Short mmCIF file of C-alpha atoms in Angstrom, two decimals:
data_model
loop_
_atom_site.label_atom_id
_atom_site.label_comp_id
_atom_site.label_asym_id
_atom_site.label_seq_id
_atom_site.Cartn_x
_atom_site.Cartn_y
_atom_site.Cartn_z
CA MET Z 366 -0.02 -0.01 -0.21
CA ARG Z 367 1.30 3.35 -1.18
CA ILE Z 368 -0.31 6.21 0.90
CA ASP Z 369 1.09 8.78 -1.67
CA GLN Z 370 -1.29 6.89 -4.53
CA LEU Z 371 -4.28 7.94 -2.36
CA ASN Z 372 -7.00 10.31 -3.81
CA VAL Z 373 -8.69 11.37 -0.60
CA VAL Z 374 -7.33 14.25 1.33
CA LEU Z 375 -5.65 13.64 4.55
CA ARG Z 376 -6.09 16.10 7.29
CA ALA Z 377 -6.72 15.72 11.23
CA ARG Z 378 -10.49 15.28 11.35
CA SER Z 379 -12.90 14.66 14.04
CA GLN Z 380 -14.39 11.74 14.24
CA TRP Z 381 -18.08 12.79 12.58
CA GLU Z 382 -15.96 14.28 9.87
CA ALA Z 383 -14.01 10.76 9.52
CA MET Z 384 -17.37 8.97 8.95
CA GLU Z 385 -18.77 11.61 6.76
CA LEU Z 386 -15.65 10.67 4.71
CA GLY Z 387 -16.49 7.23 4.75
CA THR Z 388 -20.12 7.90 3.20
CA ALA Z 389 -18.85 10.17 0.61
CA LEU Z 390 -16.33 7.27 -0.54
CA VAL Z 391 -19.58 4.77 -0.82
CA ARG Z 392 -21.36 7.68 -2.59
CA ARG Z 393 -18.46 8.07 -5.41
CA HIS Z 394 -18.22 4.36 -5.66
CA ALA Z 395 -21.84 3.35 -5.43
CA GLY Z 396 -22.12 1.72 -8.91
CA ALA Z 397 -18.90 -0.58 -8.35
CA ILE Z 398 -20.71 -0.96 -4.50
CA TRP Z 399 -24.37 -1.83 -5.13
CA LYS Z 400 -23.90 -4.11 -8.45
CA PRO Z 401 -22.37 -6.94 -7.04
CA TRP Z 402 -23.92 -6.42 -3.71
CA LEU Z 403 -26.98 -7.28 -5.66
CA LEU Z 404 -25.93 -9.99 -7.71
CA LEU Z 405 -24.55 -11.66 -4.50
CA THR Z 406 -27.18 -11.00 -2.26
CA LEU Z 407 -30.55 -11.83 -4.61
CA PRO Z 408 -29.52 -15.12 -4.97
CA VAL Z 409 -28.69 -15.67 -1.56
CA PHE Z 410 -31.96 -13.86 -0.28
CA ALA Z 411 -33.94 -16.79 -2.80
CA LEU Z 412 -32.00 -19.56 -1.24
CA LEU Z 413 -32.82 -18.62 2.07
CA ASN Z 414 -36.23 -18.10 1.74
CA LEU Z 415 -36.89 -21.56 -0.61
CA ALA Z 416 -34.72 -23.56 2.61
CA GLY Z 417 -37.24 -21.81 4.79
CA TRP Z 418 -40.37 -22.49 2.60
CA TRP Z 419 -39.37 -26.25 2.94
CA LEU Z 420 -38.61 -26.45 6.30
CA ASP Z 421 -42.04 -24.71 7.11
CA ASN Z 422 -39.96 -22.00 8.99
CA LEU Z 423 -39.78 -18.92 7.20
CA TRP Z 424 -38.99 -16.14 9.88
CA LEU Z 425 -35.49 -18.15 9.89
CA PRO Z 426 -34.36 -16.76 6.53
CA ALA Z 427 -34.45 -13.23 7.66
CA PHE Z 428 -32.15 -14.06 10.99
CA VAL Z 429 -29.74 -15.95 8.88
CA LEU Z 430 -29.65 -12.96 6.17
CA TRP Z 431 -28.98 -10.51 9.23
CA TRP Z 432 -26.43 -13.08 10.81
CA LEU Z 433 -24.21 -13.11 7.35
CA LYS Z 434 -24.31 -9.21 6.97
CA PRO Z 435 -20.55 -9.05 8.02
CA ALA Z 436 -19.67 -11.41 4.52
CA PHE Z 437 -21.23 -9.13 2.48
CA GLU Z 438 -19.92 -6.04 4.22
CA ARG Z 439 -16.89 -7.27 2.69
CA ILE Z 440 -18.01 -6.15 -0.78
CA PRO Z 441 -17.92 -2.36 0.09
CA LEU Z 442 -14.89 -2.46 2.26
CA TYR Z 443 -13.05 -4.20 -0.78
CA VAL Z 444 -14.65 -1.75 -3.23
CA ILE Z 445 -13.88 1.99 -1.50
CA SER Z 446 -10.28 0.22 0.11
CA ARG Z 447 -9.05 0.21 -3.64
CA GLY Z 448 -10.85 2.84 -4.89
CA ALA Z 449 -9.49 5.27 -2.08
CA PHE Z 450 -6.30 4.62 -4.28
CA GLY Z 451 -7.29 5.29 -7.57
CA ALA Z 452 -7.99 1.93 -8.53
CA GLU Z 453 -11.66 1.18 -8.57
CA PRO Z 454 -12.44 -2.77 -9.14
CA GLY Z 455 -14.72 -3.79 -11.60
CA THR Z 456 -18.12 -5.55 -10.94
CA ALA Z 457 -16.35 -9.09 -12.01
CA GLU Z 458 -13.13 -8.44 -10.21
CA THR Z 459 -15.25 -7.75 -6.87
CA LEU Z 460 -17.37 -10.79 -7.00
CA ARG Z 461 -14.20 -12.85 -7.81
CA ALA Z 462 -12.52 -11.71 -4.48
CA GLN Z 463 -15.33 -12.91 -2.34
CA TRP Z 464 -14.28 -16.16 -2.59
CA ASN Z 465 -10.81 -15.91 -1.17
CA TRP Z 466 -10.42 -12.27 -0.12
CA GLY Z 467 -10.78 -11.65 3.75
CA TRP Z 468 -12.15 -15.19 4.66
CA ARG Z 469 -9.46 -15.54 7.32
CA GLY Z 470 -10.63 -12.36 9.33
CA THR Z 471 -14.34 -12.68 8.70
CA ARG Z 472 -14.54 -15.81 10.34
CA ALA Z 473 -14.40 -14.27 13.92
CA TYR Z 474 -17.17 -11.75 12.81
CA LEU Z 475 -19.42 -14.48 11.88
CA THR Z 476 -19.04 -16.59 15.10
CA TRP Z 477 -17.81 -14.82 18.18
CA ARG Z 478 -17.40 -11.25 17.30
CA ARG Z 479 -20.72 -10.95 15.40
CA LEU Z 480 -22.37 -8.87 18.03
CA SER Z 481 -19.40 -6.66 18.35
CA PRO Z 482 -20.59 -2.88 18.56
CA ALA Z 483 -17.36 -1.59 16.92
CA ARG Z 484 -17.22 -4.07 13.72
CA SER Z 485 -17.27 -1.59 11.16
CA LEU Z 486 -13.78 -0.45 12.76
CA LEU Z 487 -12.34 -3.17 13.30
CA MET Z 488 -12.93 -5.10 9.73
CA PRO Z 489 -10.47 -3.29 8.07
CA VAL Z 490 -7.76 -4.26 10.30
CA ASP Z 491 -7.93 -7.87 10.21
CA LEU Z 492 -9.30 -7.55 6.17
CA LEU Z 493 -6.60 -5.32 5.00
CA GLU Z 494 -3.47 -5.29 7.01
CA GLY Z 495 -3.02 -9.00 7.06
CA GLY Z 496 -0.53 -10.19 9.73
CA ASP Z 497 -0.77 -13.21 12.36
CA ALA Z 498 -3.77 -13.16 15.07
CA GLY Z 499 -1.03 -11.89 17.58
CA GLN Z 500 -0.34 -8.56 15.39
CA ARG Z 501 -4.01 -8.03 14.81
CA ALA Z 502 -5.08 -8.38 18.26
CA LEU Z 503 -2.55 -5.60 19.02
CA ARG Z 504 -3.44 -3.48 16.05
CA ARG Z 505 -7.31 -3.71 16.95
CA SER Z 506 -6.53 -2.60 20.58
CA ALA Z 507 -4.49 0.52 19.34
CA LEU Z 508 -7.13 1.49 16.64
CA GLY Z 509 -9.86 1.07 18.67
CA GLY Z 510 -8.70 2.59 21.70
CA GLY Z 511 -9.97 6.27 20.54
CA SER Z 512 -12.79 5.58 18.12
CA TYR Z 513 -14.38 2.67 19.90
CA GLY Z 514 -17.70 4.76 21.30
CA HIS Z 515 -18.18 6.76 17.78
CA ALA Z 516 -18.07 2.99 16.33
CA THR Z 517 -20.55 1.60 19.01
CA LEU Z 518 -22.78 4.69 18.33
CA LEU Z 519 -22.36 4.58 14.55
CA THR Z 520 -23.93 0.57 14.95
CA TRP Z 521 -26.35 1.32 17.06
CA THR Z 522 -27.50 4.53 14.47
CA CYS Z 523 -27.51 2.52 11.67
CA TRP Z 524 -29.46 -0.49 13.64
CA HIS Z 525 -32.50 2.21 14.28
CA PHE Z 526 -32.41 3.25 10.18
CA GLU Z 527 -33.05 -0.29 9.34
CA VAL Z 528 -35.81 -0.53 11.81
CA MET Z 529 -36.98 2.39 10.40
CA LEU Z 530 -36.84 1.49 7.27
CA LYS Z 531 -38.36 -2.02 7.82
CA LEU Z 532 -41.73 -0.19 9.75
CA ALA Z 533 -41.70 2.15 7.10
CA GLY Z 534 -42.64 -0.21 4.76
CA VAL Z 535 -45.25 -1.96 6.65
CA ALA Z 536 -46.90 1.39 7.35
CA LEU Z 537 -46.76 2.06 3.36
CA PHE Z 538 -48.88 -0.77 3.25
CA PHE Z 539 -51.95 0.51 5.03
CA MET Z 540 -51.70 4.07 3.55
CA PHE Z 541 -53.39 2.50 0.39
CA VAL Z 542 -56.12 0.83 3.01
CA PRO Z 543 -59.25 2.94 2.80
CA VAL Z 544 -60.07 4.94 6.23
CA GLU Z 545 -63.38 3.01 6.81
CA TRP Z 546 -61.57 -0.41 6.17
CA LEU Z 547 -58.25 0.71 8.37
CA SER Z 548 -59.32 -0.47 11.80
CA GLU Z 549 -60.63 -4.02 10.21
CA SER Z 550 -57.25 -4.59 8.67
CA LEU Z 551 -54.82 -3.41 11.47
CA ARG Z 552 -57.05 -6.32 13.45
CA ALA Z 553 -56.88 -8.72 10.72
CA THR Z 554 -53.11 -8.08 10.08
CA TRP Z 555 -52.73 -8.81 14.28
CA GLU Z 556 -54.55 -11.66 14.04
CA LEU Z 557 -52.46 -13.25 10.94
CA ILE Z 558 -49.06 -12.04 12.92
CA GLY Z 559 -50.61 -13.93 16.06
CA LYS Z 560 -52.19 -17.28 15.02
CA ASP Z 561 -51.10 -18.23 11.28
CA THR Z 562 -48.98 -15.70 9.45
CA PRO Z 563 -49.41 -16.92 5.86
CA ALA Z 564 -46.05 -17.60 3.85
CA TRP Z 565 -46.58 -14.14 1.62
CA ALA Z 566 -46.29 -12.04 4.70
CA TRP Z 567 -43.23 -13.46 5.77
CA ILE Z 568 -41.96 -13.59 2.68
CA GLY Z 569 -42.84 -9.54 2.40
CA PHE Z 570 -41.38 -9.10 5.50
CA ASN Z 571 -37.96 -10.90 4.37
CA LEU Z 572 -38.09 -8.87 1.51
CA LEU Z 573 -38.13 -5.95 3.64
CA ALA Z 574 -35.33 -6.65 5.61
CA TRP Z 575 -33.14 -7.43 2.70
CA ALA Z 576 -34.11 -3.46 1.62
CA ALA Z 577 -33.30 -2.30 4.54
CA MET Z 578 -29.90 -3.72 4.61
CA THR Z 579 -28.83 -3.20 1.19
CA LEU Z 580 -29.61 0.41 1.91
CA ILE Z 581 -27.87 0.92 5.13
CA SER Z 582 -25.17 -1.69 5.19
CA PRO Z 583 -22.73 -0.13 2.52
CA PHE Z 584 -23.18 3.41 3.97
CA PHE Z 585 -21.98 1.78 7.73
CA SER Z 586 -18.73 -0.03 6.42
CA GLY Z 587 -17.62 3.02 4.60
CA ALA Z 588 -18.48 4.83 7.87
CA GLY Z 589 -16.46 2.75 9.65
CA PHE Z 590 -13.60 2.41 7.15
CA GLY Z 591 -13.18 6.54 7.26
CA LEU Z 592 -13.23 5.94 11.15
CA TYR Z 593 -10.24 3.42 10.20
CA LEU Z 594 -8.34 5.98 7.84
CA ASN Z 595 -8.93 8.68 10.67
CA ARG Z 596 -7.01 6.61 13.22
CA ARG Z 597 -4.32 5.58 11.10
CA THR Z 598 -3.59 9.24 10.00
CA ALA Z 599 -3.64 10.15 13.57
CA LEU Z 600 -1.21 7.44 15.00
CA GLU Z 601 1.26 6.78 12.03
CA ALA Z 602 0.74 10.63 10.94
CA TRP Z 603 0.32 9.84 7.18
CA ASP Z 604 -0.55 13.27 6.21
CA VAL Z 605 3.16 14.60 7.26
CA GLU Z 606 4.47 11.71 5.41
CA ILE Z 607 2.46 12.37 2.17
CA ALA Z 608 3.59 16.12 2.50
CA PHE Z 609 7.25 14.84 3.02
CA ARG Z 610 6.85 13.07 -0.12
CA ARG Z 611 5.51 15.52 -2.58
CA LEU Z 612 8.34 17.86 -1.31
CA ARG Z 613 10.74 15.20 -2.47
CA GLU Z 614 9.22 14.80 -5.67
CA ARG Z 615 9.28 18.57 -6.01
CA LEU Z 616 12.93 18.55 -5.13
CA LEU Z 617 13.76 15.99 -7.72
CA ARG Z 618 12.11 17.71 -10.29
CA THR Z 619 14.51 20.59 -9.85
CA ALA Z 620 17.63 19.01 -8.72
CA PRO Z 621 19.06 19.70 -12.29
CA LEU Z 622 18.29 23.09 -12.13
CA LEU Z 623 19.96 23.05 -8.65
CA VAL Z 624 23.17 21.65 -9.78
CA MET Z 625 23.34 24.25 -12.73
CA LEU Z 626 22.78 27.20 -10.20
CA LEU Z 627 25.76 25.69 -7.72
CA ALA Z 628 28.05 24.98 -10.26
CA VAL Z 629 27.46 28.66 -12.11
CA PHE Z 630 27.95 30.13 -8.38
CA ALA Z 631 30.66 28.02 -7.44
CA LEU Z 632 33.48 29.12 -9.85
CA PRO Z 633 33.64 33.10 -9.02
CA VAL Z 634 33.12 32.23 -5.29
CA LEU Z 635 36.26 29.86 -4.75
CA PRO Z 636 39.14 32.57 -5.79
CA THR Z 637 37.31 34.97 -3.52
CA HIS Z 638 37.66 32.39 -0.65
CA ALA Z 639 41.06 31.95 -1.41
CA GLN Z 640 41.83 35.44 -1.25
CA HIS Z 641 40.24 35.72 2.17
CA SER Z 642 42.51 32.78 3.32
CA ASP Z 643 45.37 34.41 2.20
CA ALA Z 644 44.89 37.17 3.79
CA ALA Z 645 43.58 35.64 7.03
CA GLU Z 646 47.14 34.16 7.35
CA PRO Z 647 48.87 35.39 10.71
CA THR Z 648 51.87 37.41 10.26
CA PRO Z 649 55.46 36.50 12.28
CA HIS Z 650 54.64 39.94 14.24
CA ASP Z 651 50.89 38.61 15.26
CA ASN Z 652 52.34 36.44 18.23
CA HIS Z 653 49.41 37.75 20.46
CA LYS Z 654 46.93 35.77 18.00
CA THR Z 655 46.42 31.94 18.75
CA ALA Z 656 45.40 29.48 16.07
CA SER Z 657 41.99 28.91 17.04
CA ASP Z 658 41.33 32.90 16.49
CA ALA Z 659 42.91 32.78 13.25
CA ASP Z 660 40.69 29.66 11.63
CA ALA Z 661 37.78 31.05 13.24
CA PRO Z 662 35.45 32.08 10.25
CA VAL Z 663 33.10 35.20 10.34
CA ALA Z 664 29.85 34.08 9.79
CA THR Z 665 28.45 36.96 7.61
CA PRO Z 666 26.28 36.53 4.33
CA GLU Z 667 29.47 37.85 2.56
CA SER Z 668 31.28 35.13 3.83
CA VAL Z 669 29.07 32.23 3.09
CA PHE Z 670 27.74 33.51 -0.34
CA GLY Z 671 30.43 35.52 -1.55
CA LYS Z 672 30.20 38.74 -3.71
CA THR Z 673 26.83 37.06 -5.27
CA PRO Z 674 23.84 38.89 -3.72
CA ALA Z 675 21.70 35.97 -1.75
CA ASP Z 676 18.22 36.77 -0.19
CA THR Z 677 18.69 36.23 3.63
CA ALA Z 678 15.47 37.87 4.52
CA GLY Z 679 13.56 35.02 3.22
CA PHE Z 680 15.96 32.73 5.54
CA ARG Z 681 15.31 34.86 8.50
CA GLN Z 682 11.80 34.36 8.28
CA ALA Z 683 11.71 30.53 7.91
CA ALA Z 684 14.11 30.61 11.11
CA ALA Z 685 12.13 33.15 12.76
CA ARG Z 686 8.74 30.50 12.10
CA VAL Z 687 10.85 27.59 13.70
CA TYR Z 688 11.34 29.39 16.28
CA GLU Z 689 7.75 30.38 16.77
CA ASP Z 690 6.64 26.58 17.32
CA PRO Z 691 4.68 26.21 20.06
CA GLN Z 692 7.04 22.70 20.58
CA LEU Z 693 9.96 24.35 20.87
CA GLY Z 694 10.96 26.16 23.84
CA THR Z 695 7.57 25.78 25.29
CA LYS Z 696 6.23 27.81 28.50
CA ARG Z 697 3.99 26.41 31.46
CA THR Z 698 2.76 28.82 33.91
CA VAL Z 699 1.84 26.86 37.17
CA THR Z 700 -0.58 28.84 39.91
CA ARG Z 701 -0.51 27.85 43.19
CA TRP Z 702 -3.23 28.52 45.79
CA VAL Z 703 -1.19 29.42 49.68
CA LYS Z 704 -2.75 30.66 52.63
CA LYS Z 705 -2.27 34.19 53.12
CA LYS Z 706 -0.86 34.88 56.19
CA PRO Z 707 0.36 38.57 57.74
CA ASP Z 708 4.39 38.88 58.30
CA ASP Z 709 4.88 38.80 61.97
CA ALA Z 710 7.08 42.02 61.64
CA GLU Z 711 4.43 43.79 59.68
CA ARG Z 712 1.46 42.92 62.74
CA ALA Z 713 3.97 43.83 65.40
CA GLN Z 714 4.75 47.42 63.45
CA ARG Z 715 0.91 47.69 63.03
CA ASP Z 716 0.24 47.20 66.53
CA ASP Z 717 2.79 49.64 68.00
CA LEU Z 718 1.55 52.43 65.42
CA PRO Z 719 -0.47 55.49 68.03
CA ASP Z 720 -4.26 55.44 68.26
CA LEU Z 721 -4.96 58.30 65.86
CA PRO Z 722 -8.49 60.59 66.17
CA PHE Z 723 -9.50 59.09 62.59
CA SER Z 724 -9.03 55.59 63.87
CA THR Z 725 -11.17 55.98 67.09
CA PHE Z 726 -13.95 57.56 65.27
CA ALA Z 727 -13.73 54.49 62.61
CA LYS Z 728 -13.88 52.17 65.87
CA LEU Z 729 -16.80 53.83 67.47
CA LEU Z 730 -18.89 54.12 63.75
CA ALA Z 731 -18.22 50.31 63.43
CA LEU Z 732 -19.11 49.40 67.28
CA ILE Z 733 -22.59 51.30 66.66
CA SER Z 734 -23.15 49.86 62.89
CA GLN Z 735 -22.87 46.62 64.41
CA SER Z 736 -25.01 47.25 67.28
CA PHE Z 737 -27.74 48.17 64.74
CA LEU Z 738 -27.84 45.36 62.83
CA TRP Z 739 -28.11 43.01 66.25
CA ILE Z 740 -31.38 45.00 66.95
CA VAL Z 741 -32.77 44.57 63.72
CA VAL Z 742 -32.04 40.98 63.71
CA GLY Z 743 -33.84 40.83 67.14
CA ILE Z 744 -36.57 42.62 65.85
CA LEU Z 745 -36.89 40.49 63.11
CA VAL Z 746 -36.39 36.86 64.85
CA VAL Z 747 -39.28 38.43 67.67
CA ALA Z 748 -41.70 39.16 64.73
CA LEU Z 749 -41.22 35.83 63.25
CA ALA Z 750 -42.14 34.17 66.40
CA LEU Z 751 -45.35 36.49 66.98
CA THR Z 752 -46.24 35.70 63.76
CA ALA Z 753 -45.60 32.25 63.32
CA ARG Z 754 -49.37 30.66 63.83
CA TRP Z 755 -49.75 32.41 60.12
CA TRP Z 756 -46.40 31.11 58.46
CA LEU Z 757 -45.65 28.19 60.28
CA PRO Z 758 -48.47 25.60 59.13
CA TRP Z 759 -47.69 27.17 55.11
CA LEU Z 760 -44.24 26.07 56.09
CA ARG Z 761 -44.71 22.43 57.02
CA GLY Z 762 -47.67 22.33 54.03
CA SER Z 763 -50.59 21.58 55.90
CA GLY Z 764 -51.48 25.41 55.03
CA ARG Z 765 -51.98 24.61 51.38
CA ARG Z 766 -55.39 25.51 49.77
CA ARG Z 767 -57.66 22.67 49.58
CA ARG Z 768 -58.59 22.07 46.40
CA GLU Z 769 -62.15 21.79 45.60
CA ALA Z 770 -63.75 18.48 45.26
CA GLU Z 771 -64.14 17.90 41.38
CA SER Z 772 -67.57 16.57 40.64
CA PRO Z 773 -67.97 13.16 39.21
CA VAL Z 774 -68.19 12.49 35.81
CA GLN Z 775 -71.71 12.29 34.84
CA GLN Z 776 -72.02 9.41 32.25
CA ASP Z 777 -75.05 9.09 30.16
CA VAL Z 778 -75.76 5.55 28.91
CA LEU Z 779 -77.52 4.92 25.90
CA GLN Z 780 -80.51 2.98 26.66
CA LEU Z 781 -82.42 1.93 23.62
CA PRO Z 782 -85.48 -0.57 23.65
CA ASP Z 783 -84.85 -3.90 22.67
CA VAL Z 784 -87.75 -3.50 19.70
CA LEU Z 785 -87.61 -0.46 17.87
CA PRO Z 786 -90.84 1.52 18.20
CA PRO Z 787 -93.14 1.65 15.01
CA ASP Z 788 -92.86 5.50 14.84
CA ILE Z 789 -88.87 5.70 14.65
CA LEU Z 790 -88.81 8.95 13.10
CA GLY Z 791 -91.30 10.89 15.62
CA SER Z 792 -89.47 9.06 18.38
CA ALA Z 793 -86.13 9.94 17.33
CA ARG Z 794 -87.05 13.99 16.91
CA GLN Z 795 -88.64 13.51 20.45
CA LEU Z 796 -85.52 12.55 21.70
CA TRP Z 797 -83.70 15.24 20.19
CA GLN Z 798 -86.14 17.83 21.32
CA GLN Z 799 -85.55 16.24 24.73
CA GLY Z 800 -81.60 17.02 24.50
CA LYS Z 801 -80.72 13.56 23.80
CA PRO Z 802 -79.20 13.81 20.32
CA ARG Z 803 -76.68 10.77 20.75
CA HIS Z 804 -79.97 9.17 21.85
CA ALA Z 805 -81.40 10.12 18.89
CA LEU Z 806 -78.90 9.32 16.23
CA ALA Z 807 -78.00 5.71 17.83
CA LEU Z 808 -82.14 4.96 17.29
CA LEU Z 809 -82.02 6.23 13.89
CA TYR Z 810 -78.81 3.97 12.93
CA ARG Z 811 -80.41 0.61 14.46
CA ALA Z 812 -83.07 1.16 12.47
CA SER Z 813 -81.26 1.67 9.23
CA VAL Z 814 -79.24 -1.53 10.10
CA GLU Z 815 -82.32 -3.25 10.43
CA VAL Z 816 -83.01 -2.07 6.86
CA LEU Z 817 -79.72 -3.12 5.63
CA SER Z 818 -80.42 -6.31 6.66
CA GLN Z 819 -83.73 -6.78 5.02
CA ARG Z 820 -82.78 -5.13 1.69
CA ALA Z 821 -79.31 -6.50 1.25
CA ASP Z 822 -80.66 -9.81 2.59
CA VAL Z 823 -77.75 -10.51 4.87
CA VAL Z 824 -77.45 -11.85 8.57
CA LEU Z 825 -75.08 -9.52 10.68
CA PRO Z 826 -73.08 -11.08 13.72
CA PRO Z 827 -74.12 -9.42 16.97
CA GLY Z 828 -72.13 -6.71 17.64
CA ALA Z 829 -70.90 -5.82 14.35
CA THR Z 830 -69.16 -2.77 13.61
CA GLU Z 831 -69.75 0.07 11.32
CA ALA Z 832 -67.19 -1.15 9.03
CA GLN Z 833 -68.72 -4.22 8.66
CA CYS Z 834 -72.01 -2.68 7.97
CA LEU Z 835 -70.52 -0.65 5.56
CA ARG Z 836 -69.34 -3.55 3.61
CA ALA Z 837 -72.37 -5.43 3.82
CA SER Z 838 -74.84 -2.33 2.37
CA ARG Z 839 -72.83 -2.77 -1.02
CA ARG Z 840 -75.17 -5.84 -1.49
CA MET Z 841 -77.99 -3.44 -1.27
CA PRO Z 842 -79.19 -2.88 -4.67
CA GLN Z 843 -80.28 0.57 -5.16
CA ASP Z 844 -77.31 2.93 -4.85
CA ALA Z 845 -79.74 5.66 -3.18
CA ASP Z 846 -79.86 3.01 -0.42
CA ARG Z 847 -75.74 2.72 -0.01
CA LEU Z 848 -75.29 6.19 0.11
CA LEU Z 849 -78.02 7.05 2.51
CA PHE Z 850 -76.69 4.22 4.59
CA ALA Z 851 -73.01 5.63 4.62
CA ARG Z 852 -74.40 8.96 5.43
CA MET Z 853 -76.01 7.43 8.43
CA VAL Z 854 -73.44 5.69 9.55
CA ARG Z 855 -70.98 8.60 9.03
CA ALA Z 856 -73.59 11.08 11.16
CA TRP Z 857 -73.54 8.29 13.73
CA GLN Z 858 -69.59 8.00 14.16
CA TYR Z 859 -69.09 11.70 14.15
CA ALA Z 860 -71.40 12.16 17.00
CA ALA Z 861 -70.83 8.64 18.82
CA TYR Z 862 -66.06 9.17 18.65
CA ALA Z 863 -65.89 12.65 17.77
CA GLY Z 864 -68.64 14.23 19.78
CA ARG Z 865 -69.66 16.13 16.80
CA LEU Z 866 -73.15 16.53 16.62
CA PRO Z 867 -75.05 17.49 13.28
CA ARG Z 868 -76.83 21.14 13.28
CA GLU Z 869 -80.30 21.34 13.50
CA ASP Z 870 -81.08 21.54 10.13
CA GLU Z 871 -79.22 18.99 9.05
CA PHE Z 872 -80.95 16.57 11.50
CA GLN Z 873 -84.33 17.78 9.81
CA ALA Z 874 -82.80 17.11 6.58
CA LEU Z 875 -81.89 13.30 7.62
CA LEU Z 876 -85.04 12.49 8.89
CA GLY Z 877 -86.60 13.72 5.71
CA ASP Z 878 -83.85 11.57 3.43
CA LEU Z 879 -84.84 8.41 6.05
CA HIS Z 880 -88.78 9.16 5.30
CA ARG Z 881 -88.57 9.33 1.37
CA GLN Z 882 -85.96 6.64 1.26
CA TYR Z 883 -87.04 4.04 3.80
CA GLY Z 884 -90.44 4.63 3.68
CA TRP Z 885 -90.62 5.35 7.49
CA PRO Z 886 -93.33 7.33 8.78
CA ALA Z 887 -93.20 10.78 9.05
#
């Protein structure tokens, strides 16, 4: 692996930015990931469901498919680990690699490490780095130490996304159920789940589980690979190494030019240095100079570069930046709290001072103020003692204002006769005038159910719901009968469950329509 071939910008990132980098790699190589994923997981899904059908146990395929997720997650890891280095594999190459690539490290994730919360972070160590078991254990400990919590949170989040997608698929099915049939459909579904679930329902749920895994798992593996890259960058300074390698490449490209410049500027500098060395030789009369003083060069730009003009300002700026590095000559300030004690000599000197008139006045004023404060405190204590009978019960909690007793809820039970009266409309109108609108609507609804049983020639079970009655009303021969019955049911439901009573004119119009359509006497 050559990190200089990475087409990802390596820098110090937070854990969240690292996971975003991994998901961006998945989006970049989406085609190379999902094509082999579908080609591999769809046949496995079909075989597992066929086996479950044959064994008459269709919940088992979903569990086995979920357990095999680490084996399928090798596909996105294989693609992005090579795509990050500019070598995106093709679909056929990725499928061929699944037969022999990474199985040594995947066996652990299919057995005792299957429920590891940091699987997305630790799988790249076993599948990409290799080595024996001891080396891989040390690498997992080193890389997982600083990102284990974020990897666990990633696993928990992706699991919730998969569950929400499954629930959304189930809810999408009920969105196409009419409102009047919704309660009955939910009840039938609950009965199917609890007693004898058909095969098509199990297969549909397994298909939802596979679709959720197909959508979320590649992003889960990609985010874990981003955490892996970030940890290696932080521990092994990949970004610094890449910067030095690029600097070396630039220097190698400019090496011929540097050699030529040195050759050009070195020729005129050599004679100058020779002259300087001749002039620096000590004469016999300079007996007071030692050999070390004669040999010591003077560190000036002219002595280094000769007469050739040199840009020393850039060198000085670079040196200044180096010394500004906080790692060179760092300073630390230590703050320590100590008990403040006055010096004995200063205390003795303060005691020896004579009492001045101003000092005596200050002491007198302080004494008066202190006495006044004690008097105020005494008055407050006496006032509290005298008023204790008012505030002490309140403080204990017994003086709270008692809540007024709430009036019991009045329940108006619907009491209808067992036998319908001959004058249905008149009885309903009488109940409405007596202030019992719900009783009136209940009577009309019960009478309409009797008409439904006669005209549709059906026998309704005792306690039939409104939805059952509406389904039975489809057998009524006339459209006007069906529409009027649906209108009656809707008025009764609004009054019984929503507390929405019809207006006076609406109630009278409903009575008139029932009289004309059902032939009830007015």
